[in-house]
Amino acid sequence: MSFDPHNVDLDTADAADIVCYLNAEGNDRHILPRSRAARPRLRIPLYVYLFAKYFGAGVIIATAFIHLLDPAYGEIGSGSCVALTGHWADYSWCPAIVLTSLMAVFLMDFGAERYVEKKYGVCRDDPEPIMASVPEVTRVSSRVSARHSDDKQVKEVESQTEELAIERSVRQQLAALLILEFGVIFHSVIIGLNLGVAGDEFATLYPVLVFHQSFEGLGIGARMSSIPFKKGSWVPWLLCAAYGLTTPIAIAIGLGLRETYNPGSFTANVVSGVLDAISAGILLYTGLVELLARDFLFDPHRTQDDRRLTFMIVTLLLGAGIMALLGKWA
């Protein structure tokens, strides 16, 4: 006989059926909206949120190609002054650094996913991930069977399962966010230094970089807002501060070194080129895998609303197109 969750006799019901039903209901799709509802937040119109999220994603992807990869080739690639010195011309160091960075991020991402799977007993072969480990399910099953508990005991199991699912979701999303912010911060350091020592090109460079940093920040912030952090967590504040302060601090350093720092020198080209190549690898991976593939191709809960999907894609292309165009000036 099939298990009817709306008509359960605790004296005769199989404990495994009860626990498995609660676990199957404890996935991110049901839990995240409830966790948000429990904490009042500023109400932002859906399409404003989607615009910030996907326009920012487009900006990040265009940044990787136009504002990082291309400058890296210009700084340490063939034809640059660096490539004509020492052993820099012996090998294609620029794409090698990008490749190494990309693979390193992949290994970190995979390691984080695998850690979460093992810790929370997630099996990818199951249509719905089981959020509790086998020993814990066994203990809960025994408790339900032995006590023949009432509705209160069932609610306790559901609460434990919900907490596990929320924690698993937070860890997975946080790992992806940290990788994304790490790559953007690297680039922000170079931006700040260049702006701090800018001369006549400051008037053109400044508005372009303000646009650049603002919409990258919007993209990161929109993704951060979807993570159900625990109440009172200091992590989102730390991440916001890290992104917000990196460029101003780098500008201050650039101003302090204005008389001695030459952005066109050999050393500056090497440092800037290597950092740009590393950042390009990070943002290429996060942009194409974490932002595009996961949101549009592999998300099992992706919206089926064609109007919303069209808006998301157009916004993404708009962000990428405008950021690519700004590469003409900075």
Short mmCIF file of C-alpha atoms in Angstrom, two decimals:
data_model
loop_
_atom_site.label_atom_id
_atom_site.label_comp_id
_atom_site.label_asym_id
_atom_site.label_seq_id
_atom_site.Cartn_x
_atom_site.Cartn_y
_atom_site.Cartn_z
CA MET A 1 0.00 0.00 0.00
CA SER A 2 1.36 3.46 -0.89
CA PHE A 3 2.21 5.86 1.92
CA ASP A 4 -0.38 8.61 2.46
CA PRO A 5 1.27 11.48 4.38
CA HIS A 6 -2.13 13.06 5.09
CA ASN A 7 -3.56 9.97 6.81
CA VAL A 8 -0.98 8.38 9.12
CA ASP A 9 -1.64 5.91 11.93
CA LEU A 10 1.47 6.10 14.14
CA ASP A 11 0.69 2.68 15.69
CA THR A 12 0.92 0.86 12.36
CA ALA A 13 2.89 3.18 10.06
CA ASP A 14 6.37 2.20 8.95
CA ALA A 15 8.87 4.64 10.50
CA ALA A 16 11.02 4.50 7.35
CA ASP A 17 8.08 5.77 5.27
CA ILE A 18 7.62 8.74 7.63
CA VAL A 19 11.28 9.72 7.71
CA CYS A 20 11.81 9.26 3.98
CA TYR A 21 8.76 11.40 3.25
CA LEU A 22 10.05 14.17 5.49
CA ASN A 23 13.52 13.97 3.94
CA ALA A 24 12.12 14.12 0.42
CA GLU A 25 10.22 17.25 1.37
CA GLY A 26 13.30 18.83 2.90
CA ASN A 27 14.99 20.08 -0.28
CA ASP A 28 16.11 23.60 -1.05
CA ARG A 29 13.02 24.36 -3.10
CA HIS A 30 10.75 24.26 -0.03
CA ILE A 31 13.13 25.35 2.66
CA LEU A 32 14.68 28.52 1.29
CA PRO A 33 11.42 30.46 0.86
CA ARG A 34 10.38 29.53 4.40
CA SER A 35 13.72 30.54 5.86
CA ARG A 36 13.41 33.91 4.16
CA ALA A 37 9.84 34.35 5.37
CA ALA A 38 11.01 33.85 8.94
CA ARG A 39 13.28 36.89 8.67
CA PRO A 40 11.62 40.08 7.41
CA ARG A 41 13.67 41.73 4.68
CA LEU A 42 13.44 44.69 2.39
CA ARG A 43 10.93 43.81 -0.32
CA ILE A 44 12.56 44.21 -3.73
CA PRO A 45 10.46 43.75 -6.89
CA LEU A 46 11.33 40.45 -8.57
CA TYR A 47 12.40 41.96 -11.88
CA VAL A 48 14.64 44.50 -10.15
CA TYR A 49 16.37 41.61 -8.37
CA LEU A 50 16.65 39.61 -11.60
CA PHE A 51 18.08 42.62 -13.42
CA ALA A 52 20.78 43.12 -10.78
CA LYS A 53 21.62 39.42 -10.72
CA TYR A 54 21.88 38.75 -14.45
CA PHE A 55 23.12 42.15 -15.63
CA GLY A 56 25.90 41.72 -13.07
CA ALA A 57 26.57 38.21 -14.38
CA GLY A 58 26.95 39.58 -17.90
CA VAL A 59 29.33 42.26 -16.63
CA ILE A 60 31.45 39.63 -14.85
CA ILE A 61 31.71 37.40 -17.94
CA ALA A 62 32.63 40.33 -20.22
CA THR A 63 35.17 41.45 -17.62
CA ALA A 64 36.88 38.07 -17.82
CA PHE A 65 37.32 38.23 -21.59
CA ILE A 66 37.64 41.93 -22.40
CA HIS A 67 39.04 43.51 -19.25
CA LEU A 68 41.27 40.70 -17.97
CA LEU A 69 42.23 38.21 -20.66
CA ASP A 70 43.05 40.77 -23.35
CA PRO A 71 45.08 43.06 -21.03
CA ALA A 72 46.96 40.03 -19.68
CA TYR A 73 48.10 39.18 -23.22
CA GLY A 74 49.10 42.79 -23.73
CA GLU A 75 51.16 42.81 -20.52
CA ILE A 76 52.93 39.42 -20.61
CA GLY A 77 51.87 37.89 -23.93
CA SER A 78 53.82 37.68 -27.15
CA GLY A 79 54.76 41.08 -28.50
CA SER A 80 54.88 42.70 -25.04
CA CYS A 81 58.08 44.09 -23.54
CA VAL A 82 57.95 41.32 -20.94
CA ALA A 83 57.86 38.62 -23.61
CA LEU A 84 61.06 40.00 -25.10
CA THR A 85 62.94 39.62 -21.81
CA GLY A 86 64.44 36.53 -20.22
CA HIS A 87 62.47 33.33 -20.65
CA TRP A 88 59.01 34.90 -21.02
CA ALA A 89 59.11 34.23 -24.77
CA ASP A 90 60.03 30.56 -24.31
CA TYR A 91 56.48 29.52 -23.49
CA SER A 92 52.88 30.76 -23.69
CA TRP A 93 52.79 31.85 -20.05
CA CYS A 94 49.63 33.93 -20.25
CA PRO A 95 47.24 31.13 -21.32
CA ALA A 96 49.12 28.71 -19.08
CA ILE A 97 48.42 30.90 -16.05
CA VAL A 98 44.76 31.24 -17.07
CA LEU A 99 44.48 27.47 -17.49
CA THR A 100 46.17 26.79 -14.14
CA SER A 101 43.91 29.28 -12.39
CA LEU A 102 40.78 27.82 -14.00
CA MET A 103 41.73 24.25 -13.07
CA ALA A 104 42.60 25.28 -9.51
CA VAL A 105 39.15 26.85 -9.12
CA PHE A 106 37.53 23.72 -10.58
CA LEU A 107 39.36 21.53 -8.04
CA MET A 108 38.34 23.81 -5.16
CA ASP A 109 34.73 23.85 -6.35
CA PHE A 110 34.65 20.09 -6.81
CA GLY A 111 36.31 19.54 -3.43
CA ALA A 112 33.74 21.75 -1.70
CA GLU A 113 30.85 19.93 -3.43
CA ARG A 114 32.27 16.53 -2.52
CA TYR A 115 32.81 17.57 1.09
CA VAL A 116 29.19 18.68 1.39
CA GLU A 117 27.94 15.47 -0.27
CA LYS A 118 29.89 13.26 2.14
CA LYS A 119 29.04 15.28 5.24
CA TYR A 120 25.31 15.38 4.57
CA GLY A 121 24.90 12.00 2.92
CA VAL A 122 23.79 13.42 -0.42
CA CYS A 123 23.55 10.83 -3.20
CA ARG A 124 23.39 12.27 -6.73
CA ASP A 125 21.71 9.10 -8.02
CA ASP A 126 18.64 9.84 -5.90
CA PRO A 127 15.91 11.95 -7.53
CA GLU A 128 15.67 13.92 -4.27
CA PRO A 129 18.79 14.28 -2.07
CA ILE A 130 18.48 12.74 1.39
CA MET A 131 19.48 15.46 3.78
CA ALA A 132 20.19 13.32 6.83
CA SER A 133 22.91 10.72 7.17
CA VAL A 134 21.97 7.04 7.37
CA PRO A 135 22.84 6.66 11.08
CA GLU A 136 20.74 9.69 11.93
CA VAL A 137 17.78 8.38 9.91
CA THR A 138 18.10 5.04 11.71
CA ARG A 139 18.12 6.71 15.11
CA VAL A 140 15.09 8.83 14.22
CA SER A 141 13.26 5.79 12.82
CA SER A 142 13.89 3.83 16.01
CA ARG A 143 12.69 6.72 18.12
CA VAL A 144 9.47 7.04 16.10
CA SER A 145 8.81 3.31 16.23
CA ALA A 146 9.59 2.92 19.94
CA ARG A 147 7.58 5.86 21.21
CA HIS A 148 4.70 5.87 18.72
CA SER A 149 4.94 9.64 19.11
CA ASP A 150 2.25 12.08 18.18
CA ASP A 151 2.37 14.95 15.70
CA LYS A 152 4.91 16.81 17.84
CA GLN A 153 7.59 14.09 17.28
CA VAL A 154 7.05 14.17 13.51
CA LYS A 155 7.56 17.95 13.54
CA GLU A 156 10.86 17.44 15.39
CA VAL A 157 12.17 15.23 12.59
CA GLU A 158 11.06 17.75 9.99
CA SER A 159 12.80 20.57 11.88
CA GLN A 160 16.09 18.64 12.04
CA THR A 161 15.91 17.79 8.35
CA GLU A 162 15.16 21.40 7.44
CA GLU A 163 18.15 22.68 9.42
CA LEU A 164 20.46 20.19 7.67
CA ALA A 165 19.17 21.20 4.25
CA ILE A 166 19.61 24.92 4.98
CA GLU A 167 23.18 24.39 6.22
CA ARG A 168 24.05 22.28 3.15
CA SER A 169 22.62 24.93 0.82
CA VAL A 170 24.51 27.72 2.58
CA ARG A 171 27.85 25.89 2.31
CA GLN A 172 27.42 25.09 -1.39
CA GLN A 173 26.35 28.61 -2.36
CA LEU A 174 28.95 30.24 -0.12
CA ALA A 175 31.78 28.24 -1.74
CA ALA A 176 30.70 29.45 -5.19
CA LEU A 177 30.36 33.05 -3.95
CA LEU A 178 33.81 33.07 -2.33
CA ILE A 179 35.44 31.89 -5.56
CA LEU A 180 33.61 34.59 -7.53
CA GLU A 181 34.51 37.38 -5.11
CA PHE A 182 38.13 36.24 -4.89
CA GLY A 183 38.53 36.67 -8.66
CA VAL A 184 36.81 40.06 -8.70
CA ILE A 185 38.90 41.37 -5.78
CA PHE A 186 42.13 40.49 -7.59
CA HIS A 187 41.00 42.63 -10.51
CA SER A 188 39.84 45.43 -8.20
CA VAL A 189 43.37 45.79 -6.84
CA ILE A 190 44.75 46.46 -10.33
CA ILE A 191 41.88 48.84 -11.12
CA GLY A 192 42.55 50.85 -7.96
CA LEU A 193 46.28 51.12 -8.57
CA ASN A 194 45.80 52.23 -12.18
CA LEU A 195 43.21 54.82 -11.18
CA GLY A 196 45.45 56.15 -8.42
CA VAL A 197 48.29 56.89 -10.84
CA ALA A 198 46.12 57.93 -13.80
CA GLY A 199 46.96 61.18 -15.55
CA ASP A 200 45.03 62.79 -18.40
CA GLU A 201 43.04 59.59 -18.95
CA PHE A 202 41.43 59.89 -15.47
CA ALA A 203 38.32 61.66 -16.80
CA THR A 204 37.58 58.73 -19.11
CA LEU A 205 38.80 55.97 -16.82
CA TYR A 206 36.86 57.01 -13.73
CA PRO A 207 33.22 56.76 -14.99
CA VAL A 208 34.00 53.49 -16.77
CA LEU A 209 35.43 51.94 -13.63
CA VAL A 210 32.56 53.24 -11.49
CA PHE A 211 30.13 51.48 -13.82
CA HIS A 212 32.31 48.40 -13.83
CA GLN A 213 32.63 48.11 -10.05
CA SER A 214 29.00 49.05 -9.36
CA PHE A 215 27.48 46.35 -11.52
CA GLU A 216 29.99 43.70 -10.52
CA GLY A 217 29.03 44.54 -6.94
CA LEU A 218 25.33 44.30 -7.82
CA GLY A 219 25.87 40.86 -9.33
CA ILE A 220 27.76 39.62 -6.28
CA GLY A 221 25.28 41.24 -3.88
CA ALA A 222 22.25 39.73 -5.63
CA ARG A 223 23.75 36.26 -5.35
CA MET A 224 24.74 36.84 -1.74
CA SER A 225 21.16 37.87 -0.89
CA SER A 226 19.87 34.46 -1.99
CA ILE A 227 22.04 32.63 0.56
CA PRO A 228 20.11 31.90 3.80
CA PHE A 229 22.80 32.97 6.26
CA LYS A 230 22.12 32.33 9.93
CA LYS A 231 20.76 35.30 11.86
CA GLY A 232 23.60 37.45 13.13
CA SER A 233 26.19 35.91 10.79
CA TRP A 234 29.20 38.18 10.18
CA VAL A 235 30.11 36.51 6.86
CA PRO A 236 27.98 38.70 4.52
CA TRP A 237 29.25 41.86 6.24
CA LEU A 238 32.85 40.71 5.83
CA LEU A 239 32.34 39.90 2.14
CA CYS A 240 30.67 43.26 1.49
CA ALA A 241 33.46 45.10 3.29
CA ALA A 242 36.14 43.18 1.38
CA TYR A 243 34.65 44.07 -1.99
CA GLY A 244 33.78 47.65 -1.06
CA LEU A 245 37.15 48.54 0.45
CA THR A 246 39.55 46.79 -1.94
CA THR A 247 39.41 49.37 -4.73
CA PRO A 248 39.53 52.49 -2.48
CA ILE A 249 42.52 51.07 -0.57
CA ALA A 250 44.27 50.25 -3.85
CA ILE A 251 43.54 53.80 -5.09
CA ALA A 252 45.07 55.20 -1.90
CA ILE A 253 48.14 53.04 -2.41
CA GLY A 254 48.36 54.24 -6.02
CA LEU A 255 48.16 57.86 -4.89
CA GLY A 256 50.87 57.25 -2.31
CA LEU A 257 53.13 55.67 -4.93
CA ARG A 258 52.18 58.14 -7.65
CA GLU A 259 55.70 59.52 -7.98
CA THR A 260 57.44 56.14 -7.96
CA TYR A 261 54.92 53.64 -9.39
CA ASN A 262 55.02 53.35 -13.17
CA PRO A 263 52.18 51.17 -14.53
CA GLY A 264 54.15 50.73 -17.76
CA SER A 265 57.33 49.43 -16.13
CA PHE A 266 58.57 45.87 -16.54
CA THR A 267 57.80 44.91 -12.93
CA ALA A 268 54.33 46.48 -13.04
CA ASN A 269 53.57 44.68 -16.31
CA VAL A 270 54.62 41.33 -14.86
CA VAL A 271 52.61 41.76 -11.65
CA SER A 272 49.56 43.17 -13.43
CA GLY A 273 49.72 40.58 -16.22
CA VAL A 274 49.98 37.63 -13.84
CA LEU A 275 47.16 38.92 -11.61
CA ASP A 276 44.97 39.65 -14.64
CA ALA A 277 45.59 36.14 -15.99
CA ILE A 278 44.78 34.56 -12.62
CA SER A 279 41.61 36.65 -12.30
CA ALA A 280 40.61 35.80 -15.88
CA GLY A 281 40.81 32.08 -15.13
CA ILE A 282 38.75 32.48 -11.97
CA LEU A 283 36.06 34.61 -13.60
CA LEU A 284 35.92 32.46 -16.75
CA TYR A 285 35.13 29.43 -14.60
CA THR A 286 32.70 31.15 -12.26
CA GLY A 287 31.04 33.11 -15.06
CA LEU A 288 30.48 30.19 -17.41
CA VAL A 289 29.95 27.40 -14.87
CA GLU A 290 28.57 28.97 -11.68
CA LEU A 291 26.56 31.76 -13.31
CA LEU A 292 25.49 30.51 -16.75
CA ALA A 293 25.50 26.71 -16.61
CA ARG A 294 24.05 26.35 -13.12
CA ASP A 295 21.38 29.00 -13.50
CA PHE A 296 20.22 28.27 -17.05
CA LEU A 297 21.19 24.67 -17.91
CA PHE A 298 21.48 22.55 -14.75
CA ASP A 299 19.11 24.19 -12.27
CA PRO A 300 16.27 21.69 -11.63
CA HIS A 301 14.09 24.49 -10.25
CA ARG A 302 14.64 26.95 -13.08
CA THR A 303 11.52 28.92 -13.88
CA GLN A 304 9.37 27.75 -16.79
CA ASP A 305 7.99 31.25 -17.32
CA ASP A 306 9.14 32.22 -20.85
CA ARG A 307 8.66 35.91 -20.12
CA ARG A 308 10.93 35.76 -17.10
CA LEU A 309 13.50 33.60 -18.89
CA THR A 310 13.58 36.05 -21.79
CA PHE A 311 14.10 38.95 -19.39
CA MET A 312 16.95 37.08 -17.65
CA ILE A 313 18.74 36.29 -20.93
CA VAL A 314 18.27 39.77 -22.43
CA THR A 315 19.55 41.33 -19.20
CA LEU A 316 22.57 39.01 -19.22
CA LEU A 317 23.39 39.89 -22.83
CA LEU A 318 22.87 43.59 -22.12
CA GLY A 319 25.35 43.51 -19.22
CA ALA A 320 27.92 41.59 -21.26
CA GLY A 321 27.44 43.85 -24.31
CA ILE A 322 27.78 47.14 -22.45
CA MET A 323 30.80 45.92 -20.49
CA ALA A 324 32.43 44.67 -23.68
CA LEU A 325 31.81 48.06 -25.33
CA LEU A 326 33.42 49.87 -22.39
CA GLY A 327 36.58 47.90 -23.12
CA LYS A 328 37.18 50.43 -25.90
CA TRP A 329 38.04 53.07 -23.28
CA ALA A 330 39.20 51.12 -20.21
#
